[in-house]
Amino acid sequence: MPCISEMEFEGIPRSHPRYLSLVLRERVVEGFRRGVVVAEGLIAHGRGECFDYLLGEETREFAVEAMRAAVAALLLAKHPVLSVNGNTAALAGKAVVELAEATGALIEVNLFYRTEERARRIGELLRACGAREVLGVDDATARIPGLEHPRGMTSPRGIYSADVVLVALEDGDRTMALRRMGKKVIAIDLNPLSRTARTADITIVDNVVRALPLMAKMAREMKGLSKEELEDILERYDNNRVLAEALEYIAGRLQELSGGKLVLEP
Ligand code: PTJ
């Protein structure tokens, strides 16, 4: 079974003005057909599409700033882990593997709607995308305190003992539980208002399909920086300001598109 994020989807004309958006839908639907993405993941994708529209479907400066801080945190970490769910595996499996290789992070399948069968399928998909080791498939024996049900299960070698965890399309409750465990949490979430976005230490308001490959490239470049330089990037970073800039950007864009008809209080 091929890596979904590297598949070509015949039947979508390249000339279509929404070609990329249609390809992303096909990736999620293919993931659904393979038992990688849950039905709820299709809804989550639609919500993401809506926020991506508001961002103009491009990576903005506030996201780049958050990515730099995130890469610095991953490179400084003793035990960094990339948490992968069904949607992320289908949309950007290859880029997850590239980021793991560039930062030395481990990859763990960590699911909100966990079943052992789906974890296994996601593990297989990530291996098809080039991952050498995938945690959380048959070793999710440790529970995140405060999270009942299978959604709380993690690998003792992975998220459970990690100091820095990157999550994408994550649930706010689990993000909070990871923070309570003392971990630094990096979130990729198109919605700057979500509980995850507002709880994480570093929030990248961007699409995983753009953010993850760009972060892998940044990591390869930033590897040459000293520990002090990386620490300096982290110290200067302010997540509240970055989130405010994301909202300001969306509001400004709506204002512009409405021809200045929206009244924004100063
Ligand atoms: O595979 P599982 O079992 O772990 O389940 C995964 C889903 C996504 C179904 C689960 O985590 C979920 O229900 O997530 P939520 O609560 O819908 O949150 C998803 C968040 O990700 C929302 O804020 C979306 O706007 C955002 N989002 C959706 N698509 C993307 C995205 N963020 C970045 N890139 C996207 N492509």
mmCIF file of N, CA, C and O and ligand atoms in Angstrom, residues 24 28 36-52 83-89 91-92 109-115 118 122 151 167-172 174 187-197 204-211, ligand 1:
data_model
loop_
_atom_site.group_PDB
_atom_site.id
_atom_site.type_symbol
_atom_site.label_atom_id
_atom_site.label_comp_id
_atom_site.label_asym_id
_atom_site.label_seq_id
_atom_site.Cartn_x
_atom_site.Cartn_y
_atom_site.Cartn_z
ATOM 1 N N LEU A 24 -6.092 17.190 -1.419
ATOM 2 C CA LEU A 24 -6.069 16.962 0.035
ATOM 3 C C LEU A 24 -7.321 16.204 0.475
ATOM 4 O O LEU A 24 -7.253 15.305 1.312
ATOM 5 N N VAL A 28 -7.533 12.408 2.384
ATOM 6 C CA VAL A 28 -8.285 12.078 3.600
ATOM 7 C C VAL A 28 -9.296 10.959 3.302
ATOM 8 O O VAL A 28 -9.453 10.023 4.099
ATOM 9 N N VAL A 36 -7.664 4.265 8.051
ATOM 10 C CA VAL A 36 -6.643 5.076 8.738
ATOM 11 C C VAL A 36 -7.312 6.297 9.374
ATOM 12 O O VAL A 36 -7.044 6.653 10.520
ATOM 13 N N VAL A 37 -8.205 6.924 8.621
ATOM 14 C CA VAL A 37 -8.933 8.117 9.093
ATOM 15 C C VAL A 37 -10.315 7.670 9.574
ATOM 16 O O VAL A 37 -10.954 6.840 8.943
ATOM 17 N N VAL A 38 -10.762 8.250 10.695
ATOM 18 C CA VAL A 38 -12.130 7.957 11.177
ATOM 19 C C VAL A 38 -13.135 8.884 10.486
ATOM 20 O O VAL A 38 -12.745 9.932 9.952
ATOM 21 N N ALA A 39 -14.418 8.525 10.555
ATOM 22 C CA ALA A 39 -15.458 9.377 9.944
ATOM 23 C C ALA A 39 -15.405 10.786 10.539
ATOM 24 O O ALA A 39 -15.557 11.786 9.833
ATOM 25 N N GLU A 40 -15.138 10.861 11.837
ATOM 26 C CA GLU A 40 -15.037 12.184 12.493
ATOM 27 C C GLU A 40 -13.894 13.010 11.901
ATOM 28 O O GLU A 40 -13.917 14.234 11.942
ATOM 29 N N GLY A 41 -12.887 12.308 11.378
ATOM 30 C CA GLY A 41 -11.747 12.993 10.763
ATOM 31 C C GLY A 41 -12.151 13.735 9.492
ATOM 32 O O GLY A 41 -11.528 14.745 9.132
ATOM 33 N N LEU A 42 -13.197 13.235 8.815
ATOM 34 C CA LEU A 42 -13.682 13.928 7.614
ATOM 35 C C LEU A 42 -14.303 15.268 8.022
ATOM 36 O O LEU A 42 -14.129 16.282 7.345
ATOM 37 N N ILE A 43 -14.999 15.252 9.155
ATOM 38 C CA ILE A 43 -15.601 16.502 9.666
ATOM 39 C C ILE A 43 -14.482 17.472 10.069
ATOM 40 O O ILE A 43 -14.520 18.658 9.736
ATOM 41 N N ALA A 44 -13.505 16.940 10.773
ATOM 42 C CA ALA A 44 -12.390 17.791 11.232
ATOM 43 C C ALA A 44 -11.686 18.430 10.034
ATOM 44 O O ALA A 44 -11.285 19.595 10.075
ATOM 45 N N HIS A 45 -11.564 17.679 8.949
ATOM 46 C CA HIS A 45 -10.895 18.216 7.760
ATOM 47 C C HIS A 45 -11.689 19.398 7.186
ATOM 48 O O HIS A 45 -11.113 20.414 6.781
ATOM 49 N N GLY A 46 -13.011 19.240 7.165
ATOM 50 C CA GLY A 46 -13.859 20.327 6.648
ATOM 51 C C GLY A 46 -13.712 21.589 7.488
ATOM 52 O O GLY A 46 -13.665 22.706 6.964
ATOM 53 N N ARG A 47 -13.613 21.407 8.794
ATOM 54 C CA ARG A 47 -13.421 22.562 9.672
ATOM 55 C C ARG A 47 -12.076 23.243 9.356
ATOM 56 O O ARG A 47 -11.985 24.459 9.259
ATOM 57 N N GLY A 48 -11.075 22.406 9.158
ATOM 58 C CA GLY A 48 -9.763 22.949 8.806
ATOM 59 C C GLY A 48 -9.803 23.718 7.487
ATOM 60 O O GLY A 48 -9.230 24.798 7.375
ATOM 61 N N GLU A 49 -10.512 23.162 6.489
ATOM 62 C CA GLU A 49 -10.623 23.843 5.181
ATOM 63 C C GLU A 49 -11.171 25.244 5.354
ATOM 64 O O GLU A 49 -10.726 26.201 4.715
ATOM 65 N N CYS A 50 -12.157 25.371 6.231
ATOM 66 C CA CYS A 50 -12.800 26.664 6.447
ATOM 67 C C CYS A 50 -11.790 27.675 7.011
ATOM 68 O O CYS A 50 -11.669 28.798 6.503
ATOM 69 N N PHE A 51 -11.023 27.257 8.023
ATOM 70 C CA PHE A 51 -10.030 28.177 8.593
ATOM 71 C C PHE A 51 -8.911 28.471 7.595
ATOM 72 O O PHE A 51 -8.377 29.581 7.566
ATOM 73 N N ASP A 52 -8.589 27.476 6.767
ATOM 74 C CA ASP A 52 -7.527 27.706 5.779
ATOM 75 C C ASP A 52 -7.985 28.768 4.767
ATOM 76 O O ASP A 52 -7.194 29.596 4.309
ATOM 77 N N SER A 83 3.578 13.217 17.557
ATOM 78 C CA SER A 83 2.355 12.434 17.743
ATOM 79 C C SER A 83 1.558 12.464 16.441
ATOM 80 O O SER A 83 1.288 13.537 15.895
ATOM 81 N N VAL A 84 1.187 11.286 15.940
ATOM 82 C CA VAL A 84 0.529 11.224 14.624
ATOM 83 C C VAL A 84 -0.838 10.564 14.754
ATOM 84 O O VAL A 84 -0.956 9.471 15.297
ATOM 85 N N ASN A 85 -1.857 11.253 14.235
ATOM 86 C CA ASN A 85 -3.204 10.643 14.217
ATOM 87 C C ASN A 85 -3.576 10.270 12.775
ATOM 88 O O ASN A 85 -2.752 10.383 11.856
ATOM 89 N N GLY A 86 -4.818 9.834 12.586
ATOM 90 C CA GLY A 86 -5.231 9.348 11.268
ATOM 91 C C GLY A 86 -5.129 10.422 10.191
ATOM 92 O O GLY A 86 -4.556 10.186 9.113
ATOM 93 N N ASN A 87 -5.670 11.612 10.474
ATOM 94 C CA ASN A 87 -5.652 12.679 9.459
ATOM 95 C C ASN A 87 -4.231 13.071 9.075
ATOM 96 O O ASN A 87 -3.920 13.239 7.890
ATOM 97 N N THR A 88 -3.376 13.245 10.076
ATOM 98 C CA THR A 88 -2.002 13.690 9.788
ATOM 99 C C THR A 88 -1.251 12.636 8.971
ATOM 100 O O THR A 88 -0.515 12.977 8.041
ATOM 101 N N ALA A 89 -1.464 11.366 9.304
ATOM 102 C CA ALA A 89 -0.784 10.297 8.566
ATOM 103 C C ALA A 89 -1.210 10.307 7.100
ATOM 104 O O ALA A 89 -0.380 10.144 6.199
ATOM 105 N N LEU A 91 -2.635 12.897 5.384
ATOM 106 C CA LEU A 91 -2.343 14.164 4.696
ATOM 107 C C LEU A 91 -0.854 14.401 4.496
ATOM 108 O O LEU A 91 -0.448 14.961 3.470
ATOM 109 N N ALA A 92 -0.049 14.013 5.484
ATOM 110 C CA ALA A 92 1.352 14.453 5.474
ATOM 111 C C ALA A 92 2.300 13.408 6.056
ATOM 112 O O ALA A 92 3.287 13.763 6.706
ATOM 113 N N VAL A 109 2.139 6.797 17.006
ATOM 114 C CA VAL A 109 0.720 6.854 16.648
ATOM 115 C C VAL A 109 -0.045 7.093 17.939
ATOM 116 O O VAL A 109 0.090 6.335 18.903
ATOM 117 N N ASN A 110 -0.799 8.185 17.985
ATOM 118 C CA ASN A 110 -1.544 8.499 19.198
ATOM 119 C C ASN A 110 -2.930 8.961 18.769
ATOM 120 O O ASN A 110 -3.055 9.956 18.056
ATOM 121 N N LEU A 111 -3.954 8.219 19.171
ATOM 122 C CA LEU A 111 -5.274 8.431 18.578
ATOM 123 C C LEU A 111 -6.329 8.860 19.582
ATOM 124 O O LEU A 111 -6.346 8.377 20.722
ATOM 125 N N PHE A 112 -7.200 9.727 19.123
ATOM 126 C CA PHE A 112 -8.354 10.111 19.938
ATOM 127 C C PHE A 112 -9.371 8.962 19.923
ATOM 128 O O PHE A 112 -9.859 8.548 20.967
ATOM 129 N N TYR A 113 -9.679 8.467 18.737
ATOM 130 C CA TYR A 113 -10.627 7.344 18.593
ATOM 131 C C TYR A 113 -9.797 6.070 18.415
ATOM 132 O O TYR A 113 -9.746 5.497 17.336
ATOM 133 N N ARG A 114 -9.136 5.657 19.483
ATOM 134 C CA ARG A 114 -8.160 4.575 19.333
ATOM 135 C C ARG A 114 -8.804 3.191 19.211
ATOM 136 O O ARG A 114 -9.647 2.823 20.017
ATOM 137 N N THR A 115 -8.370 2.453 18.183
ATOM 138 C CA THR A 115 -8.582 1.003 18.157
ATOM 139 C C THR A 115 -7.217 0.420 17.780
ATOM 140 O O THR A 115 -6.433 1.085 17.092
ATOM 141 N N ARG A 118 -6.729 0.167 13.964
ATOM 142 C CA ARG A 118 -6.412 1.415 13.259
ATOM 143 C C ARG A 118 -4.975 1.864 13.555
ATOM 144 O O ARG A 118 -4.268 2.335 12.676
ATOM 145 N N ILE A 122 -2.166 2.630 10.710
ATOM 146 C CA ILE A 122 -1.439 3.906 10.608
ATOM 147 C C ILE A 122 0.066 3.643 10.680
ATOM 148 O O ILE A 122 0.854 4.241 9.956
ATOM 149 N N ARG A 151 -8.204 6.696 24.480
ATOM 150 C CA ARG A 151 -7.546 7.926 23.999
ATOM 151 C C ARG A 151 -6.373 8.344 24.892
ATOM 152 O O ARG A 151 -5.564 9.184 24.498
ATOM 153 N N VAL A 167 1.936 17.886 18.398
ATOM 154 C CA VAL A 167 0.626 17.314 18.072
ATOM 155 C C VAL A 167 0.030 18.101 16.913
ATOM 156 O O VAL A 167 0.338 19.273 16.732
ATOM 157 N N ALA A 168 -0.842 17.440 16.141
ATOM 158 C CA ALA A 168 -1.520 18.144 15.043
ATOM 159 C C ALA A 168 -2.974 17.701 15.022
ATOM 160 O O ALA A 168 -3.269 16.549 15.338
ATOM 161 N N LEU A 169 -3.875 18.595 14.688
ATOM 162 C CA LEU A 169 -5.329 18.317 14.703
ATOM 163 C C LEU A 169 -5.691 17.630 16.017
ATOM 164 O O LEU A 169 -6.344 16.586 16.040
ATOM 165 N N GLU A 170 -5.263 18.210 17.106
ATOM 166 C CA GLU A 170 -5.381 17.546 18.416
ATOM 167 C C GLU A 170 -6.600 18.035 19.189
ATOM 168 O O GLU A 170 -7.103 19.133 18.969
ATOM 169 N N ASP A 171 -7.021 17.202 20.122
ATOM 170 C CA ASP A 171 -8.127 17.530 21.009
ATOM 171 C C ASP A 171 -7.587 18.338 22.199
ATOM 172 O O ASP A 171 -6.511 18.032 22.728
ATOM 173 N N GLY A 172 -8.337 19.376 22.610
ATOM 174 C CA GLY A 172 -7.874 20.284 23.656
ATOM 175 C C GLY A 172 -7.640 19.614 24.996
ATOM 176 O O GLY A 172 -6.697 19.956 25.724
ATOM 177 N N ARG A 174 -6.676 16.557 25.590
ATOM 178 C CA ARG A 174 -5.416 15.803 25.616
ATOM 179 C C ARG A 174 -4.217 16.750 25.650
ATOM 180 O O ARG A 174 -3.218 16.469 26.292
ATOM 181 N N ALA A 187 1.697 22.664 18.890
ATOM 182 C CA ALA A 187 0.477 22.258 18.178
ATOM 183 C C ALA A 187 0.451 22.856 16.782
ATOM 184 O O ALA A 187 0.843 24.009 16.588
ATOM 185 N N ILE A 188 -0.003 22.060 15.825
ATOM 186 C CA ILE A 188 -0.299 22.602 14.495
ATOM 187 C C ILE A 188 -1.826 22.563 14.372
ATOM 188 O O ILE A 188 -2.437 21.491 14.434
ATOM 189 N N ASP A 189 -2.439 23.725 14.264
ATOM 190 C CA ASP A 189 -3.900 23.798 14.243
ATOM 191 C C ASP A 189 -4.323 25.027 13.450
ATOM 192 O O ASP A 189 -3.910 26.153 13.772
ATOM 193 N N LEU A 190 -5.136 24.812 12.438
ATOM 194 C CA LEU A 190 -5.579 25.936 11.602
ATOM 195 C C LEU A 190 -6.521 26.878 12.338
ATOM 196 O O LEU A 190 -6.715 28.015 11.912
ATOM 197 N N ASN A 191 -7.099 26.413 13.420
ATOM 198 C CA ASN A 191 -8.056 27.243 14.162
ATOM 199 C C ASN A 191 -7.361 27.930 15.349
ATOM 200 O O ASN A 191 -7.087 27.291 16.359
ATOM 201 N N PRO A 192 -7.124 29.250 15.239
ATOM 202 C CA PRO A 192 -6.414 29.928 16.348
ATOM 203 C C PRO A 192 -7.270 30.065 17.599
ATOM 204 O O PRO A 192 -6.764 30.486 18.634
ATOM 205 N N LEU A 193 -8.546 29.688 17.496
ATOM 206 C CA LEU A 193 -9.446 29.806 18.647
ATOM 207 C C LEU A 193 -9.637 28.476 19.379
ATOM 208 O O LEU A 193 -10.295 28.432 20.418
ATOM 209 N N SER A 194 -9.106 27.395 18.832
ATOM 210 C CA SER A 194 -9.372 26.083 19.448
ATOM 211 C C SER A 194 -8.700 25.987 20.822
ATOM 212 O O SER A 194 -7.743 26.716 21.112
ATOM 213 N N ARG A 195 -9.202 25.084 21.644
ATOM 214 C CA ARG A 195 -8.616 24.912 22.981
ATOM 215 C C ARG A 195 -7.167 24.445 22.855
ATOM 216 O O ARG A 195 -6.299 24.857 23.612
ATOM 217 N N THR A 196 -6.913 23.598 21.866
ATOM 218 C CA THR A 196 -5.531 23.147 21.652
ATOM 219 C C THR A 196 -4.631 24.339 21.330
ATOM 220 O O THR A 196 -3.559 24.501 21.923
ATOM 221 N N ALA A 197 -5.085 25.172 20.394
ATOM 222 C CA ALA A 197 -4.272 26.328 19.994
ATOM 223 C C ALA A 197 -3.967 27.211 21.199
ATOM 224 O O ALA A 197 -2.856 27.721 21.349
ATOM 225 N N ILE A 204 1.258 26.594 15.915
ATOM 226 C CA ILE A 204 1.503 26.908 14.506
ATOM 227 C C ILE A 204 0.147 26.943 13.819
ATOM 228 O O ILE A 204 -0.487 25.891 13.620
ATOM 229 N N VAL A 205 -0.318 28.144 13.493
ATOM 230 C CA VAL A 205 -1.631 28.272 12.837
ATOM 231 C C VAL A 205 -1.386 28.143 11.338
ATOM 232 O O VAL A 205 -1.130 29.120 10.634
ATOM 233 N N ASP A 206 -1.429 26.906 10.880
ATOM 234 C CA ASP A 206 -1.164 26.616 9.470
ATOM 235 C C ASP A 206 -1.652 25.197 9.184
ATOM 236 O O ASP A 206 -1.955 24.429 10.099
ATOM 237 N N ASN A 207 -1.680 24.863 7.893
ATOM 238 C CA ASN A 207 -2.099 23.529 7.485
ATOM 239 C C ASN A 207 -0.925 22.557 7.647
ATOM 240 O O ASN A 207 0.207 22.896 7.274
ATOM 241 N N VAL A 208 -1.192 21.356 8.163
ATOM 242 C CA VAL A 208 -0.094 20.376 8.328
ATOM 243 C C VAL A 208 0.628 20.104 7.013
ATOM 244 O O VAL A 208 1.824 19.835 7.017
ATOM 245 N N VAL A 209 -0.095 20.185 5.903
ATOM 246 C CA VAL A 209 0.562 19.862 4.620
ATOM 247 C C VAL A 209 1.581 20.922 4.217
ATOM 248 O O VAL A 209 2.493 20.652 3.444
ATOM 249 N N ARG A 210 1.434 22.138 4.736
ATOM 250 C CA ARG A 210 2.456 23.161 4.458
ATOM 251 C C ARG A 210 3.478 23.221 5.598
ATOM 252 O O ARG A 210 4.673 23.399 5.369
ATOM 253 N N ALA A 211 2.973 23.106 6.840
ATOM 254 C CA ALA A 211 3.847 23.311 8.001
ATOM 255 C C ALA A 211 4.907 22.213 8.136
ATOM 256 O O ALA A 211 6.092 22.520 8.355
HETATM 257 O O1 PTJ B 1 -7.267 9.946 14.274
HETATM 258 P P1 PTJ B 1 -7.844 10.287 15.609
HETATM 259 O O2 PTJ B 1 -8.640 9.145 16.196
HETATM 260 O O3 PTJ B 1 -6.807 10.756 16.588
HETATM 261 O O4 PTJ B 1 -8.884 11.516 15.418
HETATM 262 C C1 PTJ B 1 -8.426 12.690 14.814
HETATM 263 C C2 PTJ B 1 -9.493 13.817 14.826
HETATM 264 C C3 PTJ B 1 -8.969 14.922 13.914
HETATM 265 C C4 PTJ B 1 -10.790 13.260 14.274
HETATM 266 C C5 PTJ B 1 -9.681 14.327 16.277
HETATM 267 O O5 PTJ B 1 -8.455 14.693 16.843
HETATM 268 C C6 PTJ B 1 -10.658 15.487 16.322
HETATM 269 O O6 PTJ B 1 -11.858 15.318 16.435
HETATM 270 O O7 PTJ B 1 -10.087 16.706 16.203
HETATM 271 P P2 PTJ B 1 -10.923 18.082 16.338
HETATM 272 O O8 PTJ B 1 -11.359 18.279 17.754
HETATM 273 O O9 PTJ B 1 -11.948 18.160 15.244
HETATM 274 O O10 PTJ B 1 -9.798 19.151 16.064
HETATM 275 C C7 PTJ B 1 -9.150 19.231 14.845
HETATM 276 C C8 PTJ B 1 -8.533 20.632 14.722
HETATM 277 O O11 PTJ B 1 -7.598 20.597 13.660
HETATM 278 C C9 PTJ B 1 -9.554 21.723 14.369
HETATM 279 O O12 PTJ B 1 -9.258 22.909 15.100
HETATM 280 C C10 PTJ B 1 -9.325 21.973 12.875
HETATM 281 O O13 PTJ B 1 -9.566 23.321 12.499
HETATM 282 C C11 PTJ B 1 -7.847 21.657 12.737
HETATM 283 N N1 PTJ B 1 -7.463 21.149 11.411
HETATM 284 C C12 PTJ B 1 -8.224 20.454 10.528
HETATM 285 N N2 PTJ B 1 -7.529 20.151 9.428
HETATM 286 C C13 PTJ B 1 -6.271 20.647 9.615
HETATM 287 C C14 PTJ B 1 -6.235 21.289 10.891
HETATM 288 N N3 PTJ B 1 -5.127 21.873 11.348
HETATM 289 C C15 PTJ B 1 -4.015 21.829 10.571
HETATM 290 N N4 PTJ B 1 -3.989 21.230 9.347
HETATM 291 C C16 PTJ B 1 -5.091 20.628 8.839
HETATM 292 N N5 PTJ B 1 -5.049 20.041 7.621
#
